[in-house]
mmCIF file of C-alpha atoms and ligand atoms in Angstrom:
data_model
loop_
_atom_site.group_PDB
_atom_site.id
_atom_site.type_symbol
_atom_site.label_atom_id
_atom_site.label_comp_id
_atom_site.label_asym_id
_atom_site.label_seq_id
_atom_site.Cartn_x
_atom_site.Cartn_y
_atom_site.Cartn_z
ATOM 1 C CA UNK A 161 60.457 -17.977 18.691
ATOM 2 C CA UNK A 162 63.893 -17.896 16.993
ATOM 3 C CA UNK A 163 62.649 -20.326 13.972
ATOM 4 C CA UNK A 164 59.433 -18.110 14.000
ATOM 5 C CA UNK A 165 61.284 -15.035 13.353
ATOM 6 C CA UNK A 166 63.503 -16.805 10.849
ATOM 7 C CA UNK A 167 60.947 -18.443 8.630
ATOM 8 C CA UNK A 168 59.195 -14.682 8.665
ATOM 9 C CA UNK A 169 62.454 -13.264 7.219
ATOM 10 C CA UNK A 170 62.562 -16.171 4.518
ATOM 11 C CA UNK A 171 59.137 -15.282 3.592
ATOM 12 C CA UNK A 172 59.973 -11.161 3.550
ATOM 13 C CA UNK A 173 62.567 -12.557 0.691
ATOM 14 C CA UNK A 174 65.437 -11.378 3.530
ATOM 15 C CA UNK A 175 68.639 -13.393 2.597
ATOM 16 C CA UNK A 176 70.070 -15.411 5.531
ATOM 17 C CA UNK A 177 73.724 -14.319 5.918
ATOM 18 C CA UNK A 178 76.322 -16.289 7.614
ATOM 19 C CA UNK A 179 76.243 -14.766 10.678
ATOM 20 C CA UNK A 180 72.500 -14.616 11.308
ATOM 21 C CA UNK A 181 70.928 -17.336 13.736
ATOM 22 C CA UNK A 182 69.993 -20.523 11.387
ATOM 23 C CA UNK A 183 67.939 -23.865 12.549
ATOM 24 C CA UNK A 184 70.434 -26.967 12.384
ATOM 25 C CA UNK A 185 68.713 -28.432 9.573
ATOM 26 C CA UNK A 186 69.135 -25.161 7.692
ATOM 27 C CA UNK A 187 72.538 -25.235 7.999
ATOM 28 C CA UNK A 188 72.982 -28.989 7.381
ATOM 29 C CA UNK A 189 70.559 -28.747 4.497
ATOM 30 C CA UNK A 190 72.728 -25.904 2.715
ATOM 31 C CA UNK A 191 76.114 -27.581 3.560
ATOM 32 C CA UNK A 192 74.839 -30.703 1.447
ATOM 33 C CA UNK A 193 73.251 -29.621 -1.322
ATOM 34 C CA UNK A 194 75.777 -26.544 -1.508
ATOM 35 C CA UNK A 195 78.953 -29.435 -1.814
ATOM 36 C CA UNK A 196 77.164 -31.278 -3.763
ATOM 37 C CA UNK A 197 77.256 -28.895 -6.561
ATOM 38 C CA UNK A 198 80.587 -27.841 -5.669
ATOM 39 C CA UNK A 199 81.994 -31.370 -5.848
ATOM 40 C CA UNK A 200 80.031 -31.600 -8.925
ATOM 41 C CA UNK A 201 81.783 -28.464 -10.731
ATOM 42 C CA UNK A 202 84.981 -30.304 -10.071
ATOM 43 C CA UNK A 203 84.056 -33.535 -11.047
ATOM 44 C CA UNK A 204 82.330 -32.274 -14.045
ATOM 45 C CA UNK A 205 85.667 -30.994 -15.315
ATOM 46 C CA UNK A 206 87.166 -34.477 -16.280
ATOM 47 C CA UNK A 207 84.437 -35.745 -18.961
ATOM 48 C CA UNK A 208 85.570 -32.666 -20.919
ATOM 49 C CA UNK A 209 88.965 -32.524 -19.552
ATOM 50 C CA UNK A 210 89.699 -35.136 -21.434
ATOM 51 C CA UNK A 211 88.677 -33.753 -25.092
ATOM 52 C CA UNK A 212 91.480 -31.169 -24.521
ATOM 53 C CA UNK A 213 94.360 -32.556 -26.136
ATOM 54 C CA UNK A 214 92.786 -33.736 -28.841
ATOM 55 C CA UNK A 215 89.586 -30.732 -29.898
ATOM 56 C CA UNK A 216 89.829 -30.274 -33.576
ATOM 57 C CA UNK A 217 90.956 -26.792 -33.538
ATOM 58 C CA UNK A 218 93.763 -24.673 -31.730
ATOM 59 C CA UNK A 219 90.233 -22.413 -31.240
ATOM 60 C CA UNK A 220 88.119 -25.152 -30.315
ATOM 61 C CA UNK A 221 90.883 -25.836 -27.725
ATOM 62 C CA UNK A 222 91.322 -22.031 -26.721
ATOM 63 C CA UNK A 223 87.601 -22.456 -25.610
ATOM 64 C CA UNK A 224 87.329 -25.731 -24.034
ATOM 65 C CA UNK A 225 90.252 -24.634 -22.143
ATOM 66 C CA UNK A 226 88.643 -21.944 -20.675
ATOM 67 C CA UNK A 227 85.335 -22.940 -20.188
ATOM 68 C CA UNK A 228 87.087 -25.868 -17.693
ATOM 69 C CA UNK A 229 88.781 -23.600 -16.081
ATOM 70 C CA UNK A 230 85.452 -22.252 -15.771
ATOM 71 C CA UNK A 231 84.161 -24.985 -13.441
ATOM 72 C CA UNK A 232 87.053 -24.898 -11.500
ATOM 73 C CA UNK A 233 86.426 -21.240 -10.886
ATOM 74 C CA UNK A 234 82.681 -22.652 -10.100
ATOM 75 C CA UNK A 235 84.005 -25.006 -7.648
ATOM 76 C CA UNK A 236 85.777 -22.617 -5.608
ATOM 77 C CA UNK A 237 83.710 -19.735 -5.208
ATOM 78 C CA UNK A 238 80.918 -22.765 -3.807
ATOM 79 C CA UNK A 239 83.389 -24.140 -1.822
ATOM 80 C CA UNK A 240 83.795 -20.753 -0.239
ATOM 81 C CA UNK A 241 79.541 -20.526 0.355
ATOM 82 C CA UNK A 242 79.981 -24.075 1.675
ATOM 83 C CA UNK A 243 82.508 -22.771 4.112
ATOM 84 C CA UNK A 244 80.743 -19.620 5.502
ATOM 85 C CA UNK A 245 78.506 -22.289 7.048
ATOM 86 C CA UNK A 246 81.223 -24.110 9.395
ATOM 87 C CA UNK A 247 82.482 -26.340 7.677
ATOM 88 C CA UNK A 248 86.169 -26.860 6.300
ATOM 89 C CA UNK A 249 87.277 -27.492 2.492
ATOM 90 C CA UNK A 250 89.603 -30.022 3.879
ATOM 91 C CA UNK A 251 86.005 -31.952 5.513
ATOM 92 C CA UNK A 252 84.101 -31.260 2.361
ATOM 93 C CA UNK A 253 86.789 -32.966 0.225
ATOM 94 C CA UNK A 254 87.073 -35.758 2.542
ATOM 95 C CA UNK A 255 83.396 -36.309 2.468
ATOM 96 C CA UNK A 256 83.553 -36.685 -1.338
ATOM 97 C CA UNK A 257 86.452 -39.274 -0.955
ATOM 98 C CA UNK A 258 84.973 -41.632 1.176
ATOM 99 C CA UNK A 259 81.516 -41.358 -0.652
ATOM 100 C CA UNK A 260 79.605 -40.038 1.627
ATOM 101 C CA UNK A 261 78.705 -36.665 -0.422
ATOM 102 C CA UNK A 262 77.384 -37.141 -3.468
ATOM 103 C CA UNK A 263 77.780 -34.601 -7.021
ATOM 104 C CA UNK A 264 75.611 -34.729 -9.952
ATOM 105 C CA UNK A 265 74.816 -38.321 -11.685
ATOM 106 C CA UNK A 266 75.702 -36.882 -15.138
ATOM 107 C CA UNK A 267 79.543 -36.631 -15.035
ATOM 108 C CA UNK A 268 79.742 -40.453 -14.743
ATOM 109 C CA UNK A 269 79.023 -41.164 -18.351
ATOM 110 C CA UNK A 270 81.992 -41.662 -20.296
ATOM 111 C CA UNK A 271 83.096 -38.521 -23.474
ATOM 112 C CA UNK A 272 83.188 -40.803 -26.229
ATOM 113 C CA UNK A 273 83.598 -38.431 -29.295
ATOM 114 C CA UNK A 274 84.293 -34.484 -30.057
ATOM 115 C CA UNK A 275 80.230 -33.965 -30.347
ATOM 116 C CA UNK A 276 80.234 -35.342 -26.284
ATOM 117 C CA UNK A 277 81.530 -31.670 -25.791
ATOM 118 C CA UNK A 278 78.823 -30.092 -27.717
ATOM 119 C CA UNK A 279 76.189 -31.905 -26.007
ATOM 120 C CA UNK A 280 78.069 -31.302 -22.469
ATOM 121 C CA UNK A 281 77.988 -27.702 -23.465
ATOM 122 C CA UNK A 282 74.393 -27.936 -24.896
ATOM 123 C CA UNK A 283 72.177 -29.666 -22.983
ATOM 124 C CA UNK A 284 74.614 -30.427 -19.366
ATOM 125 C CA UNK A 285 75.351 -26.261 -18.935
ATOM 126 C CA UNK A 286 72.002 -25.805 -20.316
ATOM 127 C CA UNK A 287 70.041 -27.928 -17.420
ATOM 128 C CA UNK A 288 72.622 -26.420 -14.903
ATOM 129 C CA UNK A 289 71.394 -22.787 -16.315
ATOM 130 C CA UNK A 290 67.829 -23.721 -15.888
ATOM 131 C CA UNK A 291 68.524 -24.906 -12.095
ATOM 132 C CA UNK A 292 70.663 -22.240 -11.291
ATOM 133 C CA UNK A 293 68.865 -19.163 -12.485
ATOM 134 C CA UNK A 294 66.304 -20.297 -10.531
ATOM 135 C CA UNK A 295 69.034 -19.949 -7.678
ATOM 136 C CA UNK A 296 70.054 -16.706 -7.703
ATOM 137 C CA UNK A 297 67.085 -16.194 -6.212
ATOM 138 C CA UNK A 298 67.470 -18.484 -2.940
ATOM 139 C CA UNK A 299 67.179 -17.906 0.668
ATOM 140 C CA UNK A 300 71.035 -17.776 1.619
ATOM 141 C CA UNK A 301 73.136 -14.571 0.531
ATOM 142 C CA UNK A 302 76.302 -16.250 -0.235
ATOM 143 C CA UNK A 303 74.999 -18.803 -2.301
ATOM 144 C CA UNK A 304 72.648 -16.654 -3.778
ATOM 145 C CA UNK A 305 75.558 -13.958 -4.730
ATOM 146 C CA UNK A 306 77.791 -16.795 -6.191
ATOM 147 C CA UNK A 307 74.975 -17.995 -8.583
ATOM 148 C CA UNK A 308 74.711 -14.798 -10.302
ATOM 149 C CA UNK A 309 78.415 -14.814 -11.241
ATOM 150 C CA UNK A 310 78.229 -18.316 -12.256
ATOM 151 C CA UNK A 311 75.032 -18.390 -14.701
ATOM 152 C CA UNK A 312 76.806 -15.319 -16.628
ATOM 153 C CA UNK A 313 79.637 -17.990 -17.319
ATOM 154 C CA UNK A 314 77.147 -20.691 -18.163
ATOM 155 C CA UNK A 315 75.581 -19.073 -20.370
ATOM 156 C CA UNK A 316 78.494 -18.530 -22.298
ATOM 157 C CA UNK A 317 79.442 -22.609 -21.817
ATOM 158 C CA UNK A 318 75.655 -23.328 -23.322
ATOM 159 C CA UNK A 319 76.264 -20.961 -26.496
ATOM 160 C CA UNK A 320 79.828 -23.039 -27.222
ATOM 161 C CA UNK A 321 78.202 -26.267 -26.753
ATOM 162 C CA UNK A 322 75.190 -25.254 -29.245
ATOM 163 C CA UNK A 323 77.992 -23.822 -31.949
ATOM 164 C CA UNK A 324 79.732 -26.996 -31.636
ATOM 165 C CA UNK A 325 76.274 -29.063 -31.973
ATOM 166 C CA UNK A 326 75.273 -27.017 -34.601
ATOM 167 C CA UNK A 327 78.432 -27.131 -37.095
ATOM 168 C CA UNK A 328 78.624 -31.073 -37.389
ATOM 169 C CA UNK A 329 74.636 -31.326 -37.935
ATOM 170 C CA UNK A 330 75.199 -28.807 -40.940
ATOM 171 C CA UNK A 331 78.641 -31.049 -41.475
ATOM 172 C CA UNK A 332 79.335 -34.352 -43.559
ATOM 173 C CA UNK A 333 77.287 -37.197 -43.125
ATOM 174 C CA UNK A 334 79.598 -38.822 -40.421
ATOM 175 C CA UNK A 335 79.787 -35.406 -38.443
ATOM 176 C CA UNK A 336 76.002 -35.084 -38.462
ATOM 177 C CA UNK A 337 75.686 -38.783 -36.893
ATOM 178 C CA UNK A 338 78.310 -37.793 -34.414
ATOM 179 C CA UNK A 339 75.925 -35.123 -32.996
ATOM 180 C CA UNK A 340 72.933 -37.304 -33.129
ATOM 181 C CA UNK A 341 74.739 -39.853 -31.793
ATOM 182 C CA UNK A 342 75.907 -37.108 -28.578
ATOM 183 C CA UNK A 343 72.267 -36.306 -28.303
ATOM 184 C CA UNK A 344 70.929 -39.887 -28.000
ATOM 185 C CA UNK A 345 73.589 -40.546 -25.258
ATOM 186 C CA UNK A 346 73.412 -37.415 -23.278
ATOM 187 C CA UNK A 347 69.441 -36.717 -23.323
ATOM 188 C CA UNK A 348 68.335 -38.877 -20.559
ATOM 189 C CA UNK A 349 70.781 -38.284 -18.484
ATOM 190 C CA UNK A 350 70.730 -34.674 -18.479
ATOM 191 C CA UNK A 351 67.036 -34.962 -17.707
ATOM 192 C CA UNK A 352 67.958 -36.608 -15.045
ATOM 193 C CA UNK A 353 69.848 -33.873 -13.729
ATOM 194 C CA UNK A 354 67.393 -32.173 -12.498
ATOM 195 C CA UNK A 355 66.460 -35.042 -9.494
ATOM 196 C CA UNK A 356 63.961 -37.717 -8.825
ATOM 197 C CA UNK A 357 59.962 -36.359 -9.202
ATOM 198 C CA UNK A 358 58.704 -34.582 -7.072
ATOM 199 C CA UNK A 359 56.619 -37.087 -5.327
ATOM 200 C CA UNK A 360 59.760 -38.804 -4.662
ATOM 201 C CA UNK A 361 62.162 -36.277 -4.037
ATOM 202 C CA UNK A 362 62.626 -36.031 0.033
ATOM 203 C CA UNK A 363 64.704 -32.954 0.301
ATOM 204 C CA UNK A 364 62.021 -30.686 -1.881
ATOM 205 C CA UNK A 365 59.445 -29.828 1.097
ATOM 206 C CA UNK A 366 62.102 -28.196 3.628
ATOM 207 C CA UNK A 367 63.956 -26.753 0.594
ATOM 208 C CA UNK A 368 60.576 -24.965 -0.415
ATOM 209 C CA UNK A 369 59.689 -24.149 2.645
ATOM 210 C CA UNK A 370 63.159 -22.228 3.445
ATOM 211 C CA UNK A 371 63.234 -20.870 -0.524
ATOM 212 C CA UNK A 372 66.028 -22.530 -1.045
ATOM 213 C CA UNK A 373 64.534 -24.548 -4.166
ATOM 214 C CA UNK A 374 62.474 -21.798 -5.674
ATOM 215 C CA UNK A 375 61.265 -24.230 -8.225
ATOM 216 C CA UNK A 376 60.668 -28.128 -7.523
ATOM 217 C CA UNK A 377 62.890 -30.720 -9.725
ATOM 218 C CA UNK A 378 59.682 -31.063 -11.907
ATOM 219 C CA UNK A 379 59.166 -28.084 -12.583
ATOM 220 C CA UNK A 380 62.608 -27.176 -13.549
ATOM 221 C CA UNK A 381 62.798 -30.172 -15.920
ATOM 222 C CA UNK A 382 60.005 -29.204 -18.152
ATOM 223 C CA UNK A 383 61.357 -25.884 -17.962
ATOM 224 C CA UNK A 384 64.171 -27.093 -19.502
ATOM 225 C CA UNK A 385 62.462 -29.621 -21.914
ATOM 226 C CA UNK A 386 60.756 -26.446 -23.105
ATOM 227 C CA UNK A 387 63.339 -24.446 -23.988
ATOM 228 C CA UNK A 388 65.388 -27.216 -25.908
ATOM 229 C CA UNK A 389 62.813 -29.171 -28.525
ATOM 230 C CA UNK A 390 62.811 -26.231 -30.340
ATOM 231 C CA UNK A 391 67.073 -25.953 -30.215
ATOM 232 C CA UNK A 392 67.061 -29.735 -31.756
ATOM 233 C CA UNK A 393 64.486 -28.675 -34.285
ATOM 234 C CA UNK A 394 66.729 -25.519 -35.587
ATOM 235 C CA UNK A 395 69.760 -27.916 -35.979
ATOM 236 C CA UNK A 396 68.103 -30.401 -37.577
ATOM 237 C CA UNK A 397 68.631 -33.465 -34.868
ATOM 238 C CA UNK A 398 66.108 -35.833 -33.150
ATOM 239 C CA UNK A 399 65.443 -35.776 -29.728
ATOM 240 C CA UNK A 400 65.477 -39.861 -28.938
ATOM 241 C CA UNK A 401 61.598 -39.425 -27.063
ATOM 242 C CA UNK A 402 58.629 -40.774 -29.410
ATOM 243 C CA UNK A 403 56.874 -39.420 -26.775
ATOM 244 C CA UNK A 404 57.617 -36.073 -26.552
ATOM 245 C CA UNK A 405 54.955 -33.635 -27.810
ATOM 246 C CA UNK A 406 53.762 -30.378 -27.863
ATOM 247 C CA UNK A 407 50.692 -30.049 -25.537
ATOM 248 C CA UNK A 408 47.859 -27.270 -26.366
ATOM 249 C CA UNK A 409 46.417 -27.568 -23.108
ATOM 250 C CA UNK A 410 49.305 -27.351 -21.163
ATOM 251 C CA UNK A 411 50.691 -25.204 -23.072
ATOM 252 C CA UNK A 412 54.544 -27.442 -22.115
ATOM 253 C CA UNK A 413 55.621 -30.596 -23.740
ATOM 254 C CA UNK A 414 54.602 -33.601 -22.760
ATOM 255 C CA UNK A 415 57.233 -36.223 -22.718
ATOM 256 C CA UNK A 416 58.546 -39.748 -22.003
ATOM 257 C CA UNK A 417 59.343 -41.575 -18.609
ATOM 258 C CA UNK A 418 62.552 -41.581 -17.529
ATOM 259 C CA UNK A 419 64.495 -44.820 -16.233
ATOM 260 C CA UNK A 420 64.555 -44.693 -13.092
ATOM 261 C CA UNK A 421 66.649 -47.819 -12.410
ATOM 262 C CA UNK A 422 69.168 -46.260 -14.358
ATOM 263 C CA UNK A 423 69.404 -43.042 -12.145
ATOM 264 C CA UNK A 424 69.258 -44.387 -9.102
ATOM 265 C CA UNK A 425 71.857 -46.911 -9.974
ATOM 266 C CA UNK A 426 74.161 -44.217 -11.099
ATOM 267 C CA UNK A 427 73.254 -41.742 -7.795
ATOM 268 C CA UNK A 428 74.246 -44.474 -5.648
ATOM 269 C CA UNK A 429 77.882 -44.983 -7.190
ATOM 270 C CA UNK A 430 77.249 -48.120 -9.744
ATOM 271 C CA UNK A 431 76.930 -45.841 -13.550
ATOM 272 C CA UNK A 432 79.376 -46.330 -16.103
ATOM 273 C CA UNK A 433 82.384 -43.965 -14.515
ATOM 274 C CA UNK A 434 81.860 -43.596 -10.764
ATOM 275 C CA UNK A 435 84.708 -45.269 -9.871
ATOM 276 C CA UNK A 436 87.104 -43.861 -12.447
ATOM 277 C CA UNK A 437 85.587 -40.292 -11.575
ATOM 278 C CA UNK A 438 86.283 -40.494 -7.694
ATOM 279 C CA UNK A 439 89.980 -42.575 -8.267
ATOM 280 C CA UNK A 440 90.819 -39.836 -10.835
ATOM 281 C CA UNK A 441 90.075 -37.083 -8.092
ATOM 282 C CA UNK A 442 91.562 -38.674 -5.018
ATOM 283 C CA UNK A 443 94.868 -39.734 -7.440
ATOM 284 C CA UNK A 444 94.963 -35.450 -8.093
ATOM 285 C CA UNK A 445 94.488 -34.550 -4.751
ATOM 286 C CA UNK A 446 97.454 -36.493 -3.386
ATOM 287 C CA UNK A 447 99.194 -35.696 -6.029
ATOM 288 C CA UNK A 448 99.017 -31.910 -5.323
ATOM 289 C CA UNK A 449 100.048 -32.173 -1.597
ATOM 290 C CA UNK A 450 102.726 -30.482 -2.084
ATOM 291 C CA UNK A 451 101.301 -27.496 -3.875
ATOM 292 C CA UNK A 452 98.853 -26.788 -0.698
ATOM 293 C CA UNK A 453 102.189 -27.294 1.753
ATOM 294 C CA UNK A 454 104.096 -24.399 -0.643
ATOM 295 C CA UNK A 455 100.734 -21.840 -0.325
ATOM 296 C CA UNK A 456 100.708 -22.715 3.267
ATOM 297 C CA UNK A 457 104.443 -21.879 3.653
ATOM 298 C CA UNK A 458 104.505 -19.011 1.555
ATOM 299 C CA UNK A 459 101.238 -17.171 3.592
ATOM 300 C CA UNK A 460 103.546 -18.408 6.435
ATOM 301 C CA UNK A 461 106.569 -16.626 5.416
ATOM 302 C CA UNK A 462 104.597 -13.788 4.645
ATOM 303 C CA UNK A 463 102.941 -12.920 7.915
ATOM 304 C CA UNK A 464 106.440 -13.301 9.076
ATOM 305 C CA UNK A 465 107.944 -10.611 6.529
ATOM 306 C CA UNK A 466 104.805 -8.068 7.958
ATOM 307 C CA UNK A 467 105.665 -8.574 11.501
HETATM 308 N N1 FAQ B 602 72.727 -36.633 -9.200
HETATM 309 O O1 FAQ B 602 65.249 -34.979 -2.571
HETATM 310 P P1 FAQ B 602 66.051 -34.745 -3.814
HETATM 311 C C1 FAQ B 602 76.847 -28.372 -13.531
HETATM 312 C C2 FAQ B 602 70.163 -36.946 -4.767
HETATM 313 S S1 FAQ B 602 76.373 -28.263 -11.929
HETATM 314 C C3 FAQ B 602 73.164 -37.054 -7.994
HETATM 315 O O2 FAQ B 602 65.302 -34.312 -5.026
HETATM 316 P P2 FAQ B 602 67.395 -32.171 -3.724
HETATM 317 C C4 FAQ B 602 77.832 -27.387 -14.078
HETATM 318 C C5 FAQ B 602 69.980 -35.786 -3.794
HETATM 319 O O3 FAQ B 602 71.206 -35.162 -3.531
HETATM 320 C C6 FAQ B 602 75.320 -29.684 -11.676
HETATM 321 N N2 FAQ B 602 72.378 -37.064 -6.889
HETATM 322 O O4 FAQ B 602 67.272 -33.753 -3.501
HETATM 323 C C7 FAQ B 602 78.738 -28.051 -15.048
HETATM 324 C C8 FAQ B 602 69.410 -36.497 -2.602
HETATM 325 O O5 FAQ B 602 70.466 -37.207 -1.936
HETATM 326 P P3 FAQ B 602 70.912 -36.902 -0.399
HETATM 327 C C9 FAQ B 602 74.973 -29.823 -10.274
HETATM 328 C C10 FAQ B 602 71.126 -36.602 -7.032
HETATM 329 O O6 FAQ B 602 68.701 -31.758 -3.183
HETATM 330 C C11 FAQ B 602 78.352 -28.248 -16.337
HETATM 331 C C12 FAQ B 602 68.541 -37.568 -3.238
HETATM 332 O O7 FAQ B 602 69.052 -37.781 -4.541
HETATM 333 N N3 FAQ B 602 73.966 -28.866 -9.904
HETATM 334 O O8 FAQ B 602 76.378 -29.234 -14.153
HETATM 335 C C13 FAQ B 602 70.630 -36.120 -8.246
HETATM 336 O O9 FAQ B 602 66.179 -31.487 -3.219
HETATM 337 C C14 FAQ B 602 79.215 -28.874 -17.246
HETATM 338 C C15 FAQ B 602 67.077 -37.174 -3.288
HETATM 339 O O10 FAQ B 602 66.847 -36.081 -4.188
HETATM 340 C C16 FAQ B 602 73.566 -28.745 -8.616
HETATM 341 O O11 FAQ B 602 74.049 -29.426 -7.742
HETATM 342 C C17 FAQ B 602 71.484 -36.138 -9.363
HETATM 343 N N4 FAQ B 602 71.094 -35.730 -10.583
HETATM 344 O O12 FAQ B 602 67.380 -31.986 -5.330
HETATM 345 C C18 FAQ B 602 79.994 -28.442 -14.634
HETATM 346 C C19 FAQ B 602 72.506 -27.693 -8.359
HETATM 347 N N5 FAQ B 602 69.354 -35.735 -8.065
HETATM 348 O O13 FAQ B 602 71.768 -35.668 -0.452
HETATM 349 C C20 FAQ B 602 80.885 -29.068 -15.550
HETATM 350 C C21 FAQ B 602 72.130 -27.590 -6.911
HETATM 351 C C22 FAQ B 602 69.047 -35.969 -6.780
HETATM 352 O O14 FAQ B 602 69.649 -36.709 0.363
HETATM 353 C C23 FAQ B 602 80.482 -29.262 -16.860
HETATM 354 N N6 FAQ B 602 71.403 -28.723 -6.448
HETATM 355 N N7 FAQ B 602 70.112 -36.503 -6.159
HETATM 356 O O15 FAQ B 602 71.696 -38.108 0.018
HETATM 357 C C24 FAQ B 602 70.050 -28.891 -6.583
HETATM 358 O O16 FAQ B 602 69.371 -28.056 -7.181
HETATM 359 C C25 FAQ B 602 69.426 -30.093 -5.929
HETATM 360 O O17 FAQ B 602 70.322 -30.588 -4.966
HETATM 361 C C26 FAQ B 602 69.036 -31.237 -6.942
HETATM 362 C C27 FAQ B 602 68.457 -32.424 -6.130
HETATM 363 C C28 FAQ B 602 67.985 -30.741 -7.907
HETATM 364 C C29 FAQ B 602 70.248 -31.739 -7.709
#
């Protein structure tokens, strides 16, 4: 009766709020995916992180700057979502340590030049946009609430990526093969983004079923193919897909197949910077022990002082 009532409210487009009775599954089934794109947020900061100290520009640098302080903005207010379900930063954090939760495949390929942070910007915010938009719109009120916050920043982090993308195509001869070569290395994995297909994605039936996927992985990818062919084609770069095409029929490109070795391999922990990602985050977390002790004993001294 109770899972009656609550699938009825799903389908009225009710939110769920963090007091209202939830199935198990539910709950689990938000907890995960919603840390997994916290952890990813945080995770996602070091590829760019790392272009800081050396973008081209003191403005360049003004905006990187803040559009990583961006994600870490991200990572908190999901964190917060995650917690409204039961579960404890200090858990969530743990589970990303000892590799049990997992965060978004594309952060473990290395930033090898300044154009990485155009096509991070590009086409890695521009995915997340197409995924999250379709978010605002899902079943539980404080994810749903954070999501609309967080696309009006990621929109932003898309527009900075294209300007950067956009200046070295229109650059010198080396500049313009910088961005091709950004494009070639970060296509295929920012397809791959948006999840296994369909027929092979596990998590998509419950997910539509409790609207909280509005869209499947499939259908968000060619969303996303859609709106970015025609992106390449204004700045004058190649897409690396001899199969990509415009479709009359479909009215959608059609394009190639993606390798699947290669994302599964990099999902389970073995792609190119796993292991430097997860060292790099345990190394900071230990590292800042101390500053969670001092906010600890400064709320402490404060409850004392209104007493
Ligand atoms: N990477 O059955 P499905 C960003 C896992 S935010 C790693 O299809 P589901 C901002 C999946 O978890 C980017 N793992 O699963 C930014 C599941 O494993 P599990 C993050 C992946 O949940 C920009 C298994 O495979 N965005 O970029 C991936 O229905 C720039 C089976 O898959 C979000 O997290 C993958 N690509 O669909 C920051 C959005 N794909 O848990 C810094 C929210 C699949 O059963 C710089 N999440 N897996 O062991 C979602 O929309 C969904 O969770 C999907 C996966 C679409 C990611």
């Amino acid at each position: 009766m109770k899972e009656e009532l609550f699938q009825q409210k799903i389908d009225k487009e009710q939110k769920i709020e963090p007091k209202d009775w939830m199935p198990q599954d539910y709950r689990k089934h938000l907890i995960r995916q919603i840390s997994q794109h916290a952890h990813s947020e945080i995770i996602g900061m070091q590829p760019e992180g790392n272009w800081i100290t050396r973008a081209p520009s003191l403005r360049a640098k003004m905006i990187l700057l803040a559009k990583v302080q961006d994600e870490a903005g991200h990572g908190l207010y999901l964190y917060s979502a995650c917690e409204t379900l039961g579960i404890s930063r200090q858990e969530l954090v743990q589970q990303l340590h000892d590799g049990k939760a997992k965060y978004s495949s594309i952060f473990n390929y290395p930033t090898l030049s300044w154009a990485d942070m155009g096509a991070v910007g590009w086409l890695v915010d521009g995915a997340a946009i197409v995924n999250q938009v379709s978010l605002q719109r899902t079943s539980y009120g404080p994810y749903a609430r954070g999501m609309v916050k967080i696309c009006k920043e990621e929109s932003f982090h898309q527009r900075q990526g294209y300007e950067i993308m956009a200046e070295m195509a229109k650059g010198t001869k080396e500049q313009k093969e910088m961005a091709q070569d950004a494009l070639n290395r970060f296509w295929w994995p920012s397809i791959m983004m948006f999840g296994p297909q369909d027929s092979n994605s596990p998590r998509t039936g419950n997910a539509m079923k409790w609207k909280i996927k509005r869209q499947t992985n499939d259908e968000l990818r060619q969303s996303f193919i859609d709106k970015t062919v025609g992106q390449a084609e204004i700045i004058g770069l190649t897409i690396p897909d001899s199969e990509l095409k415009w479709n009359e029929k479909t009215g959608h490109y059609d394009f190639g197949e993606m390798d699947w070795d290669e994302f599964w391999n990099v999902v389970n922990g073995n792609g190119p910077c796993n292991h430097q990602r997860l060292v790099h985050h345990q190394k900071a977390h230990t590292e800042g022990e101390w500053v969670r002790e001092a906010a600890k004993a400064y709320a402490k001294k404060q409850e004392l002082v209104t007493q």
